[in-house]
Amino acid sequence: MMKYIPSYKPLLAVLLLSISLWGCSAPPEQPSDVCIEALTQSQQRQSARNQQLVTAMVEILQNKAAEDLSPESSEDANTLASAMREVFLRHREVLYDQDNTPTPITAGSGFGTLDDKGNAKNLFGIYQSNTPSAACSYPFSPPTALPISPGDTESPTVPFVASPLMKGACALLASCKSMDSSLFLNTANITLNGTEHKLFFNNTLHSVENKVFKTFSEWHPGGTASNDTNWVQRGWEDYQNGDTEGHYVVYEQSDMGQFVLLYYRPFEDSHGQFAGVAYAFVNLYEEYLANDDFFQSVDNGLCPAPRRSCSTGE
């Protein structure tokens, strides 16, 4: 009988991930209530996209039947993702540098479905992968610079790629595969992926063979036990109270060591029944780079300066 020899590669990968996360992000400072108010007000500017993006997503989602919002096949998932992708590209803010190089902001948008008791059931979203914070913190970030628009090789190229340390972590994880797209689809559908996996796919191609990362079973973004940050539960409670206007919430994205500004709004399906909670979020450090009002609030001492010490690229 052969003696079982355990593999230390996963442990080494976790160590590399821990080192990267520990070295990349300084401990964040919680924004005060006054700062959060300033942040939400600054989102009214024309170039802000959180609230507008959620509104555009809801326009698509509320025309779907409830069963269409919990796809159980690759084809159904891709059909739903395609329409959401177009909206995301149309609304998500992108900062351009002096050389006219696009710098997409770490952000995402999508929706969560719940059961009739308000418990989490499904998560479906479109996210940006090659951004300063994402490339710094996750092993699935692109290994090479990619076009801002998936499938359009003529579109401007985004320079942010995974750091050598994160690439090393990815190489040690058998389930890790780097993104081949600036935008990627995340589904946490129970039928497709089980209850404790958060799966990412290249170019919305839905295949469990392309699993690249496993998280805790809590929902992210904002998936905590605290009602202060659990936008899914809060959206359900809002709907129960007749409030469908939507609200902002700021929470710590602990796996990045950063704060995120998220807007959520409950919505109904095509039959007029509660269908779920739509959302859009943005990383506060990168919002700070693009939002003049937020920058001014920091400069005036109203908000703490979002800190980030990680560098990206080769």
mmCIF file with all atom_site columns, N, CA and C in Angstrom, residues 209-233:
data_model
loop_
_atom_site.group_PDB
_atom_site.id
_atom_site.type_symbol
_atom_site.label_atom_id
_atom_site.label_alt_id
_atom_site.label_comp_id
_atom_site.label_asym_id
_atom_site.label_entity_id
_atom_site.label_seq_id
_atom_site.pdbx_PDB_ins_code
_atom_site.Cartn_x
_atom_site.Cartn_y
_atom_site.Cartn_z
_atom_site.occupancy
_atom_site.B_iso_or_equiv
_atom_site.pdbx_formal_charge
_atom_site.auth_seq_id
_atom_site.auth_comp_id
_atom_site.auth_asym_id
_atom_site.auth_atom_id
_atom_site.pdbx_PDB_model_num
ATOM 1  N N  . GLU A 1 209 ? -15.443 23.827 -14.872 1.00 0.00 ? 209 GLU A N  1
ATOM 2  C CA . GLU A 1 209 ? -14.018 23.525 -15.013 1.00 0.00 ? 209 GLU A CA 1
ATOM 3  C C  . GLU A 1 209 ? -13.173 24.789 -14.915 1.00 0.00 ? 209 GLU A C  1
ATOM 4  N N  . ASN A 1 210 ? -13.806 25.941 -15.073 1.00 0.00 ? 210 ASN A N  1
ATOM 5  C CA . ASN A 1 210 ? -13.085 27.204 -15.021 1.00 0.00 ? 210 ASN A CA 1
ATOM 6  C C  . ASN A 1 210 ? -13.148 27.859 -13.655 1.00 0.00 ? 210 ASN A C  1
ATOM 7  N N  . LYS A 1 211 ? -13.410 27.061 -12.622 1.00 0.00 ? 211 LYS A N  1
ATOM 8  C CA . LYS A 1 211 ? -13.441 27.617 -11.276 1.00 0.00 ? 211 LYS A CA 1
ATOM 9  C C  . LYS A 1 211 ? -12.068 28.178 -10.940 1.00 0.00 ? 211 LYS A C  1
ATOM 10 N N  . VAL A 1 212 ? -12.042 29.387 -10.427 1.00 0.00 ? 212 VAL A N  1
ATOM 11 C CA . VAL A 1 212 ? -10.742 29.985 -10.136 1.00 0.00 ? 212 VAL A CA 1
ATOM 12 C C  . VAL A 1 212 ? -10.582 30.430 -8.694  1.00 0.00 ? 212 VAL A C  1
ATOM 13 N N  . PHE A 1 213 ? -11.648 30.492 -7.922  1.00 0.00 ? 213 PHE A N  1
ATOM 14 C CA . PHE A 1 213 ? -11.498 30.979 -6.559  1.00 0.00 ? 213 PHE A CA 1
ATOM 15 C C  . PHE A 1 213 ? -12.639 30.468 -5.700  1.00 0.00 ? 213 PHE A C  1
ATOM 16 N N  . LYS A 1 214 ? -12.357 30.158 -4.463  1.00 0.00 ? 214 LYS A N  1
ATOM 17 C CA . LYS A 1 214 ? -13.378 29.706 -3.530  1.00 0.00 ? 214 LYS A CA 1
ATOM 18 C C  . LYS A 1 214 ? -13.397 30.661 -2.344  1.00 0.00 ? 214 LYS A C  1
ATOM 19 N N  . THR A 1 215 ? -14.588 31.100 -1.975  1.00 0.00 ? 215 THR A N  1
ATOM 20 C CA . THR A 1 215 ? -14.712 32.009 -0.845  1.00 0.00 ? 215 THR A CA 1
ATOM 21 C C  . THR A 1 215 ? -15.502 31.334 0.260   1.00 0.00 ? 215 THR A C  1
ATOM 22 N N  . PHE A 1 216 ? -15.681 32.044 1.344   1.00 0.00 ? 216 PHE A N  1
ATOM 23 C CA . PHE A 1 216 ? -16.569 31.559 2.391   1.00 0.00 ? 216 PHE A CA 1
ATOM 24 C C  . PHE A 1 216 ? -17.994 31.597 1.868   1.00 0.00 ? 216 PHE A C  1
ATOM 25 N N  . SER A 1 217 ? -18.898 30.971 2.579   1.00 0.00 ? 217 SER A N  1
ATOM 26 C CA . SER A 1 217 ? -20.272 30.873 2.091   1.00 0.00 ? 217 SER A CA 1
ATOM 27 C C  . SER A 1 217 ? -21.044 32.173 2.248   1.00 0.00 ? 217 SER A C  1
ATOM 28 N N  . GLU A 1 218 ? -20.488 33.142 3.015   1.00 0.00 ? 218 GLU A N  1
ATOM 29 C CA . GLU A 1 218 ? -21.179 34.412 3.137   1.00 0.00 ? 218 GLU A CA 1
ATOM 30 C C  . GLU A 1 218 ? -21.227 35.122 1.782   1.00 0.00 ? 218 GLU A C  1
ATOM 31 N N  . TRP A 1 219 ? -22.209 35.981 1.634   1.00 0.00 ? 219 TRP A N  1
ATOM 32 C CA . TRP A 1 219 ? -22.326 36.706 0.381   1.00 0.00 ? 219 TRP A CA 1
ATOM 33 C C  . TRP A 1 219 ? -21.373 37.878 0.350   1.00 0.00 ? 219 TRP A C  1
ATOM 34 N N  . HIS A 1 220 ? -20.805 38.109 -0.802  1.00 0.00 ? 220 HIS A N  1
ATOM 35 C CA . HIS A 1 220 ? -19.971 39.276 -1.022  1.00 0.00 ? 220 HIS A CA 1
ATOM 36 C C  . HIS A 1 220 ? -20.397 39.873 -2.361  1.00 0.00 ? 220 HIS A C  1
ATOM 37 N N  . PRO A 1 221 ? -20.392 41.164 -2.509  1.00 0.00 ? 221 PRO A N  1
ATOM 38 C CA . PRO A 1 221 ? -19.988 42.143 -1.514  1.00 0.00 ? 221 PRO A CA 1
ATOM 39 C C  . PRO A 1 221 ? -21.073 42.368 -0.467  1.00 0.00 ? 221 PRO A C  1
ATOM 40 N N  . GLY A 1 222 ? -20.678 42.731 0.723   1.00 0.00 ? 222 GLY A N  1
ATOM 41 C CA . GLY A 1 222 ? -21.612 43.071 1.776   1.00 0.00 ? 222 GLY A CA 1
ATOM 42 C C  . GLY A 1 222 ? -22.246 41.891 2.469   1.00 0.00 ? 222 GLY A C  1
ATOM 43 N N  . GLY A 1 223 ? -21.729 40.693 2.265   1.00 0.00 ? 223 GLY A N  1
ATOM 44 C CA . GLY A 1 223 ? -22.358 39.522 2.857   1.00 0.00 ? 223 GLY A CA 1
ATOM 45 C C  . GLY A 1 223 ? -21.854 39.245 4.250   1.00 0.00 ? 223 GLY A C  1
ATOM 46 N N  . THR A 1 224 ? -22.350 39.964 5.223   1.00 0.00 ? 224 THR A N  1
ATOM 47 C CA . THR A 1 224 ? -21.945 39.742 6.593   1.00 0.00 ? 224 THR A CA 1
ATOM 48 C C  . THR A 1 224 ? -23.178 39.523 7.445   1.00 0.00 ? 224 THR A C  1
ATOM 49 N N  . ALA A 1 225 ? -22.951 39.114 8.672   1.00 0.00 ? 225 ALA A N  1
ATOM 50 C CA . ALA A 1 225 ? -24.065 38.884 9.581   1.00 0.00 ? 225 ALA A CA 1
ATOM 51 C C  . ALA A 1 225 ? -24.677 40.187 10.053  1.00 0.00 ? 225 ALA A C  1
ATOM 52 N N  . SER A 1 226 ? -23.967 41.286 9.878   1.00 0.00 ? 226 SER A N  1
ATOM 53 C CA . SER A 1 226 ? -24.436 42.586 10.363  1.00 0.00 ? 226 SER A CA 1
ATOM 54 C C  . SER A 1 226 ? -25.444 43.188 9.389   1.00 0.00 ? 226 SER A C  1
ATOM 55 N N  . ASN A 1 227 ? -26.579 43.617 9.911   1.00 0.00 ? 227 ASN A N  1
ATOM 56 C CA . ASN A 1 227 ? -27.569 44.266 9.057   1.00 0.00 ? 227 ASN A CA 1
ATOM 57 C C  . ASN A 1 227 ? -27.101 45.619 8.562   1.00 0.00 ? 227 ASN A C  1
ATOM 58 N N  . ASP A 1 228 ? -26.016 46.121 9.153   1.00 0.00 ? 228 ASP A N  1
ATOM 59 C CA . ASP A 1 228 ? -25.481 47.391 8.692   1.00 0.00 ? 228 ASP A CA 1
ATOM 60 C C  . ASP A 1 228 ? -24.869 47.265 7.303   1.00 0.00 ? 228 ASP A C  1
ATOM 61 N N  . THR A 1 229 ? -24.423 46.073 6.951   1.00 0.00 ? 229 THR A N  1
ATOM 62 C CA . THR A 1 229 ? -23.761 45.899 5.660   1.00 0.00 ? 229 THR A CA 1
ATOM 63 C C  . THR A 1 229 ? -24.430 44.850 4.775   1.00 0.00 ? 229 THR A C  1
ATOM 64 N N  . ASN A 1 230 ? -25.345 44.062 5.309   1.00 0.00 ? 230 ASN A N  1
ATOM 65 C CA . ASN A 1 230 ? -25.979 43.010 4.523   1.00 0.00 ? 230 ASN A CA 1
ATOM 66 C C  . ASN A 1 230 ? -27.079 43.617 3.651   1.00 0.00 ? 230 ASN A C  1
ATOM 67 N N  . TRP A 1 231 ? -26.665 44.075 2.472   1.00 0.00 ? 231 TRP A N  1
ATOM 68 C CA . TRP A 1 231 ? -27.592 44.762 1.587   1.00 0.00 ? 231 TRP A CA 1
ATOM 69 C C  . TRP A 1 231 ? -28.709 43.835 1.097   1.00 0.00 ? 231 TRP A C  1
ATOM 70 N N  . VAL A 1 232 ? -28.455 42.539 1.048   1.00 0.00 ? 232 VAL A N  1
ATOM 71 C CA . VAL A 1 232 ? -29.481 41.596 0.595   1.00 0.00 ? 232 VAL A CA 1
ATOM 72 C C  . VAL A 1 232 ? -30.643 41.582 1.585   1.00 0.00 ? 232 VAL A C  1
ATOM 73 N N  . GLN A 1 233 ? -30.312 41.398 2.855   1.00 0.00 ? 233 GLN A N  1
ATOM 74 C CA . GLN A 1 233 ? -31.346 41.366 3.880   1.00 0.00 ? 233 GLN A CA 1
ATOM 75 C C  . GLN A 1 233 ? -32.027 42.721 4.030   1.00 0.00 ? 233 GLN A C  1
#
